[in-house]
Amino acid sequence: EPEVTQTPSHQVTQMGQEVILRCVPISNHLYFYWYRQILGQKVEFLVSFYNNEISEKSEIFDDQFSVERPDGSNFTLKIRSTKLEDSAMYFCASSEGDGTEAFFGQGTRLTVV
Amino acid sequence: GQSLEQPSEVTAVEGAIVQINCTYQTSGFYGLSWYQQHDGGAPTFLSYNGLDGLEETGRFSSFLSRSDSYGYLLLQELQMKDSASYFCAVLYSSASKIIFGSGTRLSIRP
């Protein structure tokens, strides 16, 4: 069964460093999303991506964040200068056409020290 | 603005039925989805309502009333493995955004 894959599963980084989280969405899906979940809290929307550009972004998605689709399969989230409060689980998701069913990857746990 | 409200915790007995409610206030509403998340896992899709009424998928059913900005997830014949967090999520038109509620933690007792 097709699935969304994310790498790495866990990343530890020093405050101020840049990190790139990687995702491979399901191949025929058109919409891609990044979410963040701080331990025990809600799943927070960061950004959506469609047709090779950002479709929508939340107030969390400030200038330190960026997304790219560098090739036909990968979808990346870059955090330029990490802060302690960026420590969270980051989920990538993709949707086939209308967003009614989003498929989530297993997440990358980011720890900023 | 936008808001979704759902109870933070619900406890039920194995074999019973439980209903998790969700109310929302938002513009650009397209539909309401439900997701399940086990501890340490990823959200997984359960059900979607684009129109008013009941959608049934096995032991899970979901209901939507657009006029009341209200929906619920109904879980029947509860099993211990149903212990998880359940999120309602609003889908905005053009699929540009899926916003999750704060989640309901369902605990099931034998």
PDB file of C-alpha atoms in Angstrom, chain B:
ATOM      1  CA  GLY B   1     -11.093  33.561  12.972  1.00  0.00           C
ATOM      2  CA  GLN B   2     -11.487  29.852  13.297  1.00  0.00           C
ATOM      3  CA  SER B   3     -12.073  27.518  16.203  1.00  0.00           C
ATOM      4  CA  LEU B   4     -12.876  23.880  16.762  1.00  0.00           C
ATOM      5  CA  GLU B   5     -14.107  22.598  20.092  1.00  0.00           C
ATOM      6  CA  GLN B   6     -14.104  18.995  21.237  1.00  0.00           C
ATOM      7  CA  PRO B   7     -13.949  17.423  24.697  1.00  0.00           C
ATOM      8  CA  SER B   8     -10.438  16.850  25.968  1.00  0.00           C
ATOM      9  CA  GLU B   9     -11.117  13.417  27.456  1.00  0.00           C
ATOM     10  CA  VAL B  10     -13.749  10.710  27.271  1.00  0.00           C
ATOM     11  CA  THR B  11     -13.830   7.394  29.126  1.00  0.00           C
ATOM     12  CA  ALA B  12     -15.927   4.417  28.043  1.00  0.00           C
ATOM     13  CA  VAL B  13     -16.298   0.714  28.692  1.00  0.00           C
ATOM     14  CA  GLU B  14     -15.223  -2.021  26.301  1.00  0.00           C
ATOM     15  CA  GLY B  15     -18.122  -3.107  24.108  1.00  0.00           C
ATOM     16  CA  ALA B  16     -20.032   0.131  24.630  1.00  0.00           C
ATOM     17  CA  ILE B  17     -20.779   3.049  22.294  1.00  0.00           C
ATOM     18  CA  VAL B  18     -19.196   6.476  22.580  1.00  0.00           C
ATOM     19  CA  GLN B  19     -19.865   9.750  20.805  1.00  0.00           C
ATOM     20  CA  ILE B  20     -17.246  12.483  20.419  1.00  0.00           C
ATOM     21  CA  ASN B  21     -18.664  15.875  19.549  1.00  0.00           C
ATOM     22  CA  CYS B  22     -17.058  18.673  17.583  1.00  0.00           C
ATOM     23  CA  THR B  23     -18.290  22.205  17.046  1.00  0.00           C
ATOM     24  CA  TYR B  24     -16.602  24.636  14.735  1.00  0.00           C
ATOM     25  CA  GLN B  25     -16.623  28.298  13.856  1.00  0.00           C
ATOM     26  CA  THR B  26     -14.911  29.148  10.621  1.00  0.00           C
ATOM     27  CA  SER B  27     -15.289  30.673   7.209  1.00  0.00           C
ATOM     28  CA  GLY B  28     -14.466  28.789   4.024  1.00  0.00           C
ATOM     29  CA  PHE B  29     -15.750  25.506   5.475  1.00  0.00           C
ATOM     30  CA  TYR B  30     -15.780  22.648   2.971  1.00  0.00           C
ATOM     31  CA  GLY B  31     -16.118  19.523   5.094  1.00  0.00           C
ATOM     32  CA  LEU B  32     -15.279  17.791   8.366  1.00  0.00           C
ATOM     33  CA  SER B  33     -12.869  14.895   8.755  1.00  0.00           C
ATOM     34  CA  TRP B  34     -11.982  12.666  11.690  1.00  0.00           C
ATOM     35  CA  TYR B  35      -8.549  11.265  12.438  1.00  0.00           C
ATOM     36  CA  GLN B  36      -7.274   8.782  15.004  1.00  0.00           C
ATOM     37  CA  GLN B  37      -3.854   9.012  16.598  1.00  0.00           C
ATOM     38  CA  HIS B  38      -2.324   6.410  18.881  1.00  0.00           C
ATOM     39  CA  ASP B  39       0.420   7.507  21.266  1.00  0.00           C
ATOM     40  CA  GLY B  40       3.644   7.933  19.352  1.00  0.00           C
ATOM     41  CA  GLY B  41       1.915   7.406  16.016  1.00  0.00           C
ATOM     42  CA  ALA B  42       0.755   9.479  13.100  1.00  0.00           C
ATOM     43  CA  PRO B  43      -2.809  10.674  12.549  1.00  0.00           C
ATOM     44  CA  THR B  44      -4.769   8.248  10.409  1.00  0.00           C
ATOM     45  CA  PHE B  45      -7.908   9.120   8.513  1.00  0.00           C
ATOM     46  CA  LEU B  46     -11.199   7.673   9.755  1.00  0.00           C
ATOM     47  CA  SER B  47     -14.085   9.461   8.076  1.00  0.00           C
ATOM     48  CA  TYR B  48     -15.183  12.511   6.111  1.00  0.00           C
ATOM     49  CA  ASN B  49     -18.473  14.399   5.860  1.00  0.00           C
ATOM     50  CA  GLY B  50     -18.965  16.892   3.053  1.00  0.00           C
ATOM     51  CA  LEU B  51     -22.731  16.891   3.243  1.00  0.00           C
ATOM     52  CA  ASP B  52     -25.162  16.859   6.147  1.00  0.00           C
ATOM     53  CA  GLY B  53     -25.982  13.452   7.498  1.00  0.00           C
ATOM     54  CA  LEU B  54     -24.418  10.241   8.642  1.00  0.00           C
ATOM     55  CA  GLU B  55     -21.483   8.394   7.073  1.00  0.00           C
ATOM     56  CA  GLU B  56     -20.893   4.838   8.240  1.00  0.00           C
ATOM     57  CA  THR B  57     -17.637   2.913   7.959  1.00  0.00           C
ATOM     58  CA  GLY B  58     -17.748  -0.324   9.900  1.00  0.00           C
ATOM     59  CA  ARG B  59     -17.806   0.359  13.637  1.00  0.00           C
ATOM     60  CA  PHE B  60     -17.235   4.076  13.074  1.00  0.00           C
ATOM     61  CA  SER B  61     -19.840   6.597  11.947  1.00  0.00           C
ATOM     62  CA  SER B  62     -19.589  10.341  11.535  1.00  0.00           C
ATOM     63  CA  PHE B  63     -22.289  12.955  11.366  1.00  0.00           C
ATOM     64  CA  LEU B  64     -22.381  16.540  10.159  1.00  0.00           C
ATOM     65  CA  SER B  65     -24.898  19.356  10.496  1.00  0.00           C
ATOM     66  CA  ARG B  66     -23.705  22.410   8.587  1.00  0.00           C
ATOM     67  CA  SER B  67     -26.526  24.577   9.876  1.00  0.00           C
ATOM     68  CA  ASP B  68     -25.458  23.843  13.465  1.00  0.00           C
ATOM     69  CA  SER B  69     -21.697  23.884  12.711  1.00  0.00           C
ATOM     70  CA  TYR B  70     -21.593  20.571  14.526  1.00  0.00           C
ATOM     71  CA  GLY B  71     -20.405  17.064  13.929  1.00  0.00           C
ATOM     72  CA  TYR B  72     -19.716  13.910  15.869  1.00  0.00           C
ATOM     73  CA  LEU B  73     -17.840  10.653  15.629  1.00  0.00           C
ATOM     74  CA  LEU B  74     -19.629   7.556  16.891  1.00  0.00           C
ATOM     75  CA  LEU B  75     -17.622   4.501  17.834  1.00  0.00           C
ATOM     76  CA  GLN B  76     -19.534   1.271  18.426  1.00  0.00           C
ATOM     77  CA  GLU B  77     -18.541  -2.048  19.986  1.00  0.00           C
ATOM     78  CA  LEU B  78     -15.542  -0.410  21.574  1.00  0.00           C
ATOM     79  CA  GLN B  79     -12.340  -2.411  21.712  1.00  0.00           C
ATOM     80  CA  MET B  80      -9.274  -1.759  23.849  1.00  0.00           C
ATOM     81  CA  LYS B  81      -7.317  -0.912  20.690  1.00  0.00           C
ATOM     82  CA  ASP B  82      -9.652   2.073  20.151  1.00  0.00           C
ATOM     83  CA  SER B  83      -7.920   3.838  23.045  1.00  0.00           C
ATOM     84  CA  ALA B  84      -6.343   6.790  21.248  1.00  0.00           C
ATOM     85  CA  SER B  85      -6.771  10.474  20.556  1.00  0.00           C
ATOM     86  CA  TYR B  86      -9.434  11.492  18.073  1.00  0.00           C
ATOM     87  CA  PHE B  87      -9.289  14.749  16.146  1.00  0.00           C
ATOM     88  CA  CYS B  88     -11.952  16.499  14.168  1.00  0.00           C
ATOM     89  CA  ALA B  89     -10.495  18.514  11.317  1.00  0.00           C
ATOM     90  CA  VAL B  90     -12.015  21.190   9.121  1.00  0.00           C
ATOM     91  CA  LEU B  91     -11.217  21.029   5.435  1.00  0.00           C
ATOM     92  CA  TYR B  92     -11.215  24.393   3.734  1.00  0.00           C
ATOM     93  CA  SER B  93     -12.361  24.873   0.163  1.00  0.00           C
ATOM     94  CA  SER B  94      -9.695  24.150  -2.481  1.00  0.00           C
ATOM     95  CA  ALA B  95      -8.065  21.714  -0.038  1.00  0.00           C
ATOM     96  CA  SER B  96      -5.566  24.388   0.849  1.00  0.00           C
ATOM     97  CA  LYS B  97      -5.845  23.856   4.557  1.00  0.00           C
ATOM     98  CA  ILE B  98      -6.910  21.157   7.017  1.00  0.00           C
ATOM     99  CA  ILE B  99      -7.176  22.508  10.547  1.00  0.00           C
ATOM    100  CA  PHE B 100      -7.282  20.086  13.453  1.00  0.00           C
ATOM    101  CA  GLY B 101      -9.166  20.415  16.702  1.00  0.00           C
ATOM    102  CA  SER B 102      -7.332  19.982  19.978  1.00  0.00           C
ATOM    103  CA  GLY B 103      -8.210  16.299  20.164  1.00  0.00           C
ATOM    104  CA  THR B 104     -10.198  14.018  22.454  1.00  0.00           C
ATOM    105  CA  ARG B 105      -8.332  11.365  24.381  1.00  0.00           C
ATOM    106  CA  LEU B 106     -10.485   8.239  24.555  1.00  0.00           C
ATOM    107  CA  SER B 107      -9.729   5.812  27.367  1.00  0.00           C
ATOM    108  CA  ILE B 108     -11.433   2.434  27.383  1.00  0.00           C
ATOM    109  CA  ARG B 109     -11.918   0.359  30.523  1.00  0.00           C
ATOM    110  CA  PRO B 110     -12.401  -3.414  30.474  1.00  0.00           C
TER     111      PRO B 110
END
